[in-house]
Tab-separated table of C-alpha atoms and ligand atoms in Angstrom:
chain	number	residue	atom	x	y	z
L	486	UNK	CA	17.417	-18.146	-9.190
L	487	UNK	CA	14.447	-15.831	-8.501
L	488	UNK	CA	15.223	-12.552	-10.353
L	489	UNK	CA	11.947	-10.809	-9.467
L	490	UNK	CA	12.723	-7.663	-7.531
L	491	UNK	CA	9.636	-5.599	-8.292
L	492	UNK	CA	7.269	-6.890	-5.582
L	493	UNK	CA	6.156	-3.265	-4.550
L	494	UNK	CA	4.616	-3.052	-8.108
L	495	UNK	CA	2.787	-6.360	-7.807
L	496	UNK	CA	3.263	-9.886	-6.585
L	497	UNK	CA	2.264	-13.200	-8.228
L	498	UNK	CA	-0.514	-15.013	-6.434
L	499	UNK	CA	0.989	-17.341	-3.873
L	500	UNK	CA	0.639	-20.976	-5.282
L	501	UNK	CA	-1.763	-22.053	-2.511
L	502	UNK	CA	-3.803	-18.816	-3.068
L	503	UNK	CA	-4.001	-19.539	-6.799
L	504	UNK	CA	-5.337	-23.016	-5.939
L	505	UNK	CA	-7.842	-21.558	-3.511
L	506	UNK	CA	-8.960	-18.976	-6.028
L	507	UNK	CA	-9.537	-21.596	-8.767
L	508	UNK	CA	-11.493	-23.838	-6.258
L	509	UNK	CA	-13.635	-20.955	-5.180
L	510	UNK	CA	-14.200	-19.751	-8.710
L	511	UNK	CA	-15.519	-23.192	-9.516
L	512	UNK	CA	-17.589	-23.672	-6.340
L	513	UNK	CA	-19.005	-20.295	-5.344
L	514	UNK	CA	-19.490	-18.358	-8.629
L	515	UNK	CA	-23.088	-17.608	-7.801
L	516	UNK	CA	-24.302	-14.069	-7.267
L	517	UNK	CA	-24.313	-13.537	-3.518
L	518	UNK	CA	-27.478	-11.397	-3.837
L	519	UNK	CA	-29.527	-14.178	-5.405
L	520	UNK	CA	-32.042	-16.131	-3.291
L	521	UNK	CA	-31.348	-19.832	-3.691
L	522	UNK	CA	-29.097	-22.065	-1.501
L	523	UNK	CA	-25.974	-21.848	-3.834
L	524	UNK	CA	-26.143	-18.059	-3.773
L	525	UNK	CA	-26.577	-18.136	0.053
L	526	UNK	CA	-23.331	-20.105	0.138
L	527	UNK	CA	-21.579	-17.273	-1.816
L	528	UNK	CA	-23.151	-14.668	0.530
L	529	UNK	CA	-21.887	-16.726	3.505
L	530	UNK	CA	-18.429	-16.870	2.176
L	531	UNK	CA	-18.484	-13.130	1.539
L	532	UNK	CA	-19.600	-12.246	5.111
L	533	UNK	CA	-17.167	-14.718	6.598
L	534	UNK	CA	-14.336	-12.911	4.780
L	535	UNK	CA	-15.702	-9.583	6.004
L	536	UNK	CA	-15.846	-10.844	9.588
L	537	UNK	CA	-12.386	-12.351	9.393
L	538	UNK	CA	-10.832	-9.186	8.072
L	539	UNK	CA	-12.549	-7.090	10.711
L	540	UNK	CA	-11.250	-9.399	13.347
L	541	UNK	CA	-7.724	-9.312	11.813
L	542	UNK	CA	-7.879	-5.454	11.944
L	543	UNK	CA	-9.212	-5.485	15.442
L	544	UNK	CA	-12.421	-3.787	14.287
L	545	UNK	CA	-15.592	-4.594	16.206
L	546	UNK	CA	-18.040	-3.897	13.463
L	547	UNK	CA	-17.480	-5.968	10.251
L	548	UNK	CA	-19.787	-3.667	8.295
L	549	UNK	CA	-16.940	-1.161	8.391
L	550	UNK	CA	-15.134	-3.347	5.827
L	551	UNK	CA	-16.070	-2.487	2.211
L	552	UNK	CA	-14.606	-4.621	-0.506
L	553	UNK	CA	-13.369	-2.663	-3.557
L	554	UNK	CA	-11.356	-3.219	-6.725
L	555	UNK	CA	-8.112	-2.294	-5.090
L	556	UNK	CA	-6.283	0.506	-3.380
L	557	UNK	CA	-6.888	3.086	-6.091
L	558	UNK	CA	-10.575	2.738	-5.724
L	559	UNK	CA	-10.381	2.750	-1.950
L	560	UNK	CA	-8.335	5.940	-1.916
L	561	UNK	CA	-10.646	7.654	-4.399
L	562	UNK	CA	-13.651	6.854	-2.138
L	563	UNK	CA	-11.861	8.435	0.880
L	564	UNK	CA	-11.452	11.872	-0.712
L	565	UNK	CA	-14.747	12.024	-2.457
L	566	UNK	CA	-16.698	10.964	0.632
L	567	UNK	CA	-14.818	13.120	3.110
L	568	UNK	CA	-15.316	16.085	0.786
L	569	UNK	CA	-19.030	15.518	0.551
L	570	UNK	CA	-19.242	15.475	4.380
L	571	UNK	CA	-16.884	18.423	4.750
L	572	UNK	CA	-17.872	20.979	7.310
L	573	UNK	CA	-17.530	24.311	5.654
L	574	UNK	CA	-14.131	25.549	4.854
L	575	UNK	CA	-12.099	22.672	6.379
L	576	UNK	CA	-9.013	21.278	4.556
L	577	UNK	CA	-7.233	17.981	4.166
L	578	UNK	CA	-3.563	17.278	4.872
L	579	UNK	CA	-1.765	14.556	2.915
L	580	UNK	CA	1.882	13.719	2.938
L	581	UNK	CA	3.988	14.784	-0.059
L	582	UNK	CA	5.006	11.189	-0.753
L	583	UNK	CA	1.588	9.644	-1.112
L	584	UNK	CA	0.857	7.351	-3.994
L	585	UNK	CA	-0.865	9.169	-6.998
L	586	UNK	CA	-4.034	7.284	-6.074
L	587	UNK	CA	-4.152	9.572	-2.961
L	588	UNK	CA	-2.772	12.760	-4.331
L	589	UNK	CA	-4.906	12.953	-7.492
L	590	UNK	CA	-8.295	12.275	-5.793
L	591	UNK	CA	-7.330	14.703	-2.969
L	592	UNK	CA	-6.691	17.391	-5.521
L	593	UNK	CA	-9.726	16.531	-7.577
L	594	UNK	CA	-12.130	16.683	-4.706
L	595	UNK	CA	-10.525	19.153	-2.358
L	596	UNK	CA	-8.933	21.434	-5.037
L	597	UNK	CA	-7.046	24.226	-3.311
L	598	UNK	CA	-7.909	22.907	0.170
L	599	UNK	CA	-5.060	20.412	0.212
L	600	UNK	CA	-2.173	20.839	2.595
L	601	UNK	CA	1.008	18.963	1.768
L	602	UNK	CA	2.928	17.565	4.700
L	603	UNK	CA	6.621	17.674	3.918
L	604	UNK	CA	9.107	14.820	4.479
L	605	UNK	CA	12.708	14.812	5.650
L	606	UNK	CA	15.593	13.890	3.354
L	607	UNK	CA	15.228	10.186	4.416
L	608	UNK	CA	11.627	10.225	3.333
L	609	UNK	CA	9.803	10.234	6.714
L	610	UNK	CA	6.822	12.512	7.232
L	611	UNK	CA	7.833	15.612	9.200
L	612	UNK	CA	5.749	15.487	12.405
L	613	UNK	CA	6.462	18.998	13.566
L	614	UNK	CA	5.270	20.255	10.123
L	615	UNK	CA	2.044	18.228	10.564
L	616	UNK	CA	1.552	19.723	14.040
L	617	UNK	CA	1.986	23.207	12.608
L	618	UNK	CA	-0.505	22.554	9.901
L	619	UNK	CA	-3.040	21.246	12.488
L	620	UNK	CA	-2.442	24.283	14.655
L	621	UNK	CA	-2.822	26.853	11.928
L	622	UNK	CA	-5.472	25.354	9.712
L	623	UNK	CA	-8.927	23.793	10.216
L	624	UNK	CA	-8.153	20.181	9.064
L	625	UNK	CA	-10.903	17.556	8.510
L	626	UNK	CA	-8.726	14.649	7.435
L	627	UNK	CA	-5.063	13.632	7.594
L	628	UNK	CA	-3.882	10.953	5.105
L	629	UNK	CA	-0.471	9.395	5.528
L	630	UNK	CA	0.558	6.028	4.095
L	631	UNK	CA	1.967	3.333	6.363
L	632	UNK	CA	5.024	2.528	4.245
L	633	UNK	CA	6.186	4.202	1.078
L	634	UNK	CA	6.009	2.256	-2.148
L	635	UNK	CA	9.243	3.667	-3.642
L	636	UNK	CA	11.627	3.948	-0.656
L	637	UNK	CA	10.040	1.415	1.615
L	638	UNK	CA	10.449	3.940	4.435
L	639	UNK	CA	7.987	3.332	7.318
L	640	UNK	CA	5.979	6.277	8.182
L	641	UNK	CA	5.194	7.444	11.800
L	642	UNK	CA	1.489	6.534	11.348
L	643	UNK	CA	1.047	5.440	14.955
L	644	UNK	CA	2.048	8.913	16.253
L	645	UNK	CA	0.004	10.637	13.530
L	646	UNK	CA	-3.012	8.559	14.378
L	647	UNK	CA	-2.604	9.499	17.999
L	648	UNK	CA	-2.160	13.241	17.209
L	649	UNK	CA	-5.277	13.135	15.044
L	650	UNK	CA	-7.184	11.400	17.849
L	651	UNK	CA	-6.276	14.158	20.233
L	652	UNK	CA	-7.189	16.926	17.741
L	653	UNK	CA	-10.496	15.205	16.751
L	654	UNK	CA	-9.352	14.919	13.117
L	655	UNK	CA	-10.041	11.840	10.970
L	656	UNK	CA	-7.070	9.714	9.937
L	657	UNK	CA	-6.659	7.655	6.764
L	658	UNK	CA	-3.766	5.364	6.089
L	659	UNK	CA	-2.995	3.821	2.789
L	660	UNK	CA	-1.410	0.714	4.072
L	661	UNK	CA	-1.040	-0.985	0.682
L	662	UNK	CA	2.613	-1.702	1.122
L	663	UNK	CA	2.361	-2.683	4.751
L	664	UNK	CA	-0.115	-5.514	4.733
L	665	UNK	CA	1.555	-8.939	4.536
L	666	UNK	CA	4.915	-7.543	5.104
L	667	UNK	CA	4.662	-6.349	8.731
L	668	UNK	CA	2.316	-7.048	11.661
L	669	UNK	CA	-0.935	-5.189	11.379
L	670	UNK	CA	-0.668	-3.706	14.843
L	671	UNK	CA	-3.010	-0.833	15.522
L	672	UNK	CA	-3.608	0.056	11.905
L	673	UNK	CA	-7.265	-0.971	12.315
L	674	UNK	CA	-7.868	1.880	14.657
L	675	UNK	CA	-7.597	4.397	11.779
L	676	UNK	CA	-11.078	5.739	10.614
L	677	UNK	CA	-10.101	4.932	6.978
L	678	UNK	CA	-7.700	2.265	5.909
L	679	UNK	CA	-6.713	1.035	2.477
L	680	UNK	CA	-5.463	-2.353	1.328
L	681	UNK	CA	-4.924	-4.152	-1.935
L	682	UNK	CA	-4.606	-7.979	-2.514
L	683	UNK	CA	-2.118	-7.989	-5.361
L	684	UNK	CA	0.570	-6.545	-3.119
L	685	UNK	CA	0.500	-9.495	-0.764
L	686	UNK	CA	0.143	-12.602	-2.933
L	687	UNK	CA	-3.593	-12.238	-3.649
L	688	UNK	CA	-5.418	-11.651	-6.987
L	689	UNK	CA	-5.336	-8.344	-8.797
L	690	UNK	CA	-8.436	-6.163	-8.985
L	691	UNK	CA	-9.547	-6.676	-5.392
L	692	UNK	CA	-8.949	-4.778	-2.177
L	693	UNK	CA	-10.697	-3.171	0.790
L	694	UNK	CA	-11.439	0.031	2.545
L	695	UNK	CA	-12.149	0.426	6.239
L	696	UNK	CA	-14.746	3.099	6.647
L	697	UNK	CA	-15.640	5.019	9.801
L	698	UNK	CA	-18.024	3.607	12.293
L	699	UNK	CA	-21.685	4.291	11.417
L	700	UNK	CA	-20.836	5.286	7.826
L	701	UNK	CA	-24.007	4.954	5.745
L	702	UNK	CA	-23.028	6.821	2.600
L	703	UNK	CA	-19.912	6.796	0.446
L	704	UNK	CA	-19.883	9.538	-2.150
L	705	UNK	CA	-17.873	8.588	-5.126
L	706	UNK	CA	-18.065	4.865	-4.698
L	707	UNK	CA	-19.823	3.369	-7.667
L	708	UNK	CA	-23.602	3.397	-7.223
L	709	UNK	CA	-25.985	0.879	-8.572
L	710	UNK	CA	-27.275	-2.120	-6.762
L	711	UNK	CA	-27.580	-2.351	-3.018
L	712	UNK	CA	-24.378	-4.368	-2.499
L	713	UNK	CA	-21.948	-3.672	0.367
L	714	UNK	CA	-24.743	-2.157	2.603
L	715	UNK	CA	-25.635	0.090	-0.392
L	716	UNK	CA	-22.164	1.677	-0.025
L	717	UNK	CA	-20.709	0.365	-3.279
L	718	UNK	CA	-22.770	-1.147	-6.085
L	719	UNK	CA	-21.752	-4.098	-8.219
L	720	UNK	CA	-21.737	-7.832	-7.893
L	721	UNK	CA	-19.044	-8.762	-5.367
L	722	UNK	CA	-16.078	-10.778	-6.716
L	723	UNK	CA	-16.412	-13.454	-4.047
L	724	UNK	CA	-13.692	-15.843	-5.332
L	725	UNK	CA	-11.247	-13.007	-5.469
L	726	UNK	CA	-12.265	-11.636	-1.987
L	727	UNK	CA	-11.967	-15.072	-0.632
L	728	UNK	CA	-8.487	-15.594	-2.161
L	729	UNK	CA	-7.326	-12.133	-0.739
L	730	UNK	CA	-8.371	-13.281	2.714
L	731	UNK	CA	-6.710	-16.611	2.117
L	732	UNK	CA	-3.450	-14.879	1.236
L	733	UNK	CA	-3.653	-12.852	4.554
L	734	UNK	CA	-4.365	-15.992	6.446
L	735	UNK	CA	-1.301	-17.736	4.872
L	736	UNK	CA	0.914	-14.740	5.859
L	737	UNK	CA	-0.572	-14.668	9.340
L	738	UNK	CA	0.087	-18.389	9.782
L	739	UNK	CA	3.627	-18.074	8.454
L	740	UNK	CA	4.700	-14.481	8.897
L	741	UNK	CA	7.937	-13.407	7.257
L	742	UNK	CA	10.887	-13.258	9.648
L	743	UNK	CA	11.335	-9.563	8.830
L	744	UNK	CA	14.576	-9.161	10.780
L	745	UNK	CA	16.183	-11.979	8.958
L	746	UNK	CA	14.824	-10.809	5.624
L	747	UNK	CA	16.083	-7.271	6.254
L	748	UNK	CA	19.549	-8.631	7.120
L	749	UNK	CA	19.649	-10.360	3.678
L	750	UNK	CA	18.652	-7.101	2.026
L	751	UNK	CA	21.269	-5.200	4.069
L	752	UNK	CA	23.845	-7.742	3.074
L	753	UNK	CA	23.076	-6.972	-0.586
L	754	UNK	CA	23.420	-3.277	0.089
L	755	UNK	CA	26.795	-3.842	1.972
L	756	UNK	CA	28.061	-5.889	-0.994
L	757	UNK	CA	27.084	-3.239	-3.467
L	758	UNK	CA	28.698	-0.579	-1.452
L	759	UNK	CA	31.880	-2.615	-1.343
L	760	UNK	CA	31.881	-2.951	-5.092
L	761	UNK	CA	30.790	0.663	-5.887
L	762	UNK	CA	31.340	3.015	-2.970
L	763	UNK	CA	29.618	5.917	-4.626
L	764	UNK	CA	26.229	4.131	-4.554
L	765	UNK	CA	23.711	5.802	-2.173
L	766	UNK	CA	21.139	3.778	-0.407
L	767	UNK	CA	18.005	6.030	0.274
L	768	UNK	CA	16.490	5.789	3.756
L	769	UNK	CA	19.306	3.621	5.039
L	770	UNK	CA	19.268	5.180	8.493
L	771	UNK	CA	15.567	4.894	9.100
L	772	UNK	CA	13.176	1.985	9.400
L	773	UNK	CA	12.167	0.537	6.113
L	774	UNK	CA	10.203	-2.439	4.746
L	775	UNK	CA	12.455	-5.495	4.807
L	776	UNK	CA	12.003	-6.176	1.154
L	777	UNK	CA	12.892	-2.682	-0.275
L	778	UNK	CA	16.140	-1.114	-1.317
L	779	UNK	CA	16.194	2.092	-3.202
L	780	UNK	CA	19.555	3.003	-4.558
L	781	UNK	CA	21.093	5.838	-6.486
L	782	UNK	CA	23.743	4.648	-8.934
L	783	UNK	CA	26.724	6.884	-9.583
L	784	UNK	CA	26.579	6.696	-13.374
L	785	UNK	CA	24.329	5.835	-16.307
L	786	UNK	CA	20.645	6.516	-16.534
L	787	UNK	CA	18.440	4.127	-14.540
L	788	UNK	CA	16.720	2.813	-17.645
L	789	UNK	CA	20.056	1.597	-18.943
L	790	UNK	CA	20.585	-0.303	-15.664
L	791	UNK	CA	17.059	-1.649	-15.777
L	792	UNK	CA	17.467	-2.931	-19.328
L	793	UNK	CA	20.887	-4.538	-18.644
L	794	UNK	CA	19.542	-6.230	-15.498
L	795	UNK	CA	16.458	-7.391	-17.439
L	796	UNK	CA	18.778	-9.006	-19.916
L	797	UNK	CA	20.444	-10.815	-17.071
L	798	UNK	CA	17.036	-12.030	-15.781
L	799	UNK	CA	16.500	-9.473	-13.006
L	800	UNK	CA	13.335	-7.324	-12.859
L	801	UNK	CA	13.726	-4.088	-10.999
L	802	UNK	CA	12.097	-0.685	-11.186
L	803	UNK	CA	13.064	2.921	-11.711
L	804	UNK	CA	10.430	4.159	-9.267
L	805	UNK	CA	6.809	3.388	-8.821
L	806	UNK	CA	5.110	1.736	-11.762
L	807	UNK	CA	2.880	4.756	-12.083
L	808	UNK	CA	5.651	7.255	-12.137
L	809	UNK	CA	7.868	5.335	-14.409
L	810	UNK	CA	4.921	4.804	-16.900
L	811	UNK	CA	4.593	8.575	-17.168
L	812	UNK	CA	8.316	9.154	-17.709
L	813	UNK	CA	8.283	11.946	-15.136
L	814	UNK	CA	10.592	12.207	-12.188
L	815	UNK	CA	9.016	10.811	-9.101
L	816	UNK	CA	7.293	13.334	-6.778
L	817	UNK	CA	8.519	11.156	-3.858
L	818	UNK	CA	12.187	11.661	-4.731
L	819	UNK	CA	11.513	15.258	-5.481
L	820	UNK	CA	9.956	15.849	-2.119
L	821	UNK	CA	13.017	14.172	-0.529
L	822	UNK	CA	15.218	16.793	-2.125
L	823	UNK	CA	16.929	14.564	-4.721
L	824	UNK	CA	18.466	16.482	-7.634
L	825	UNK	CA	17.225	15.954	-11.180
L	826	UNK	CA	20.342	14.111	-11.946
L	827	UNK	CA	20.000	11.740	-8.936
L	828	UNK	CA	16.333	11.102	-9.850
L	829	UNK	CA	17.484	9.721	-13.197
L	830	UNK	CA	19.784	7.267	-11.421
L	831	UNK	CA	17.338	5.736	-8.957
L	832	UNK	CA	16.637	2.052	-8.888
L	833	UNK	CA	13.889	0.613	-6.723
L	834	UNK	CA	14.535	-3.021	-5.743
L	835	UNK	CA	11.852	-4.860	-4.022
L	836	UNK	CA	12.165	-8.441	-3.056
L	837	UNK	CA	9.518	-10.932	-2.112
L	838	UNK	CA	8.622	-13.283	0.703
L	839	UNK	CA	10.524	-16.095	-1.174
L	840	UNK	CA	13.496	-14.019	-2.179
L	841	UNK	CA	16.509	-15.808	-0.745
L	842	UNK	CA	19.902	-14.589	0.359
L	843	UNK	CA	21.257	-16.221	-2.817
L	844	UNK	CA	18.843	-14.221	-5.017
L	845	UNK	CA	20.042	-10.966	-3.357
L	846	UNK	CA	23.673	-12.119	-3.873
L	847	UNK	CA	22.915	-12.878	-7.510
L	848	UNK	CA	21.451	-9.473	-8.049
L	849	UNK	CA	24.486	-7.844	-6.312
W	1477	LIG	N1	-1.162	2.845	-2.883
W	1477	LIG	C1	0.103	2.443	-2.800
W	1477	LIG	C2	0.981	2.769	-1.637
W	1477	LIG	C3	0.631	1.611	-3.822
W	1477	LIG	O1	1.878	1.152	-3.725
W	1477	LIG	C4	-0.177	1.260	-4.876
W	1477	LIG	C5	0.274	0.519	-5.978
W	1477	LIG	O2	1.450	0.572	-6.357
W	1477	LIG	C6	-1.576	1.677	-4.888
W	1477	LIG	C7	-1.988	2.541	-3.841
W	1477	LIG	C8	-2.525	1.333	-5.971
W	1477	LIG	O3	-2.844	0.025	-5.785
W	1477	LIG	P1	-3.933	-0.727	-6.742
W	1477	LIG	O4	-3.133	-1.281	-7.847
W	1477	LIG	O5	-4.568	-1.827	-5.897
W	1477	LIG	O6	-4.941	0.263	-7.216
């Protein structure tokens, strides 16, 4: 029985990715900036990864792909760089349910010039509120995640990207929870796009950022050597980058049957509701990631549930890892209008690519 239901926090490397990572670590550990043939091999691997990812995202210019240490770094770069380029007096608009790695850098770099886009009670960004913000304020950048890490609710990023295009406003999407779970679609047509390998069976500490066409300066990225077109200094972690791409290739070759997977998750929720009718499933009536189920239990604090489930061999979460570590109620639930009492009863359950119907049934 696979009792791991915290995949939105992190995933183990897929076994074949782990093997690939070990092989590449042994074979191409040289510094890609060095000048002998072995190093050239590492450089070739790096650039092939960049080209593959650009192609995967439907991006013409591979140099728009910058490899980073993960989604947190990518998101930080977005807000420091856009602030540095900010035409006088413009503002940024971010959704109220963004991950802290978007909210905190937005506040740090844009201070009081951050507009929060509200969400509806199901956790979907309110498009009419966004339109009002765009009409009434001079906005330079809109940042809305593709899928929420706590509720799994899919955000209307296609519409938002289109609206931003019409308004001449840059669009950033933190697609950390989307990659590997759902087809990439038009995500690559965002000016800025964030991804992180450890959320889709790749190694930790590696991710990417798509930057706007022609971008030749990234303020806030670490400076140092001339790596990544001088956009981000530091020796590239080629084996990890290669393993990240390998994980995406695996998922592209064998994509999850998301409808079938969602049915297994739905069956779990139906079973729970039969047993305990007072349970509330958050975002049940809107589109969600097939692996995620956020429930509000009718009694007992969520930590008590988490502990009891852990004793039984099931790992679940009380919210995002970042929020739960702080012991604060989640800003995501707060912005969805959950009461303080409800927030203390939330369990986030996030299955994996190999979670079976039996695993869900075991958890139920
Ligand atoms: N963005 C989202 C939506 C996330 O879910 C997470 C991790 O939970 C992050 C960013 C941060 O990712 P990383 O650990 O790669 O910095």
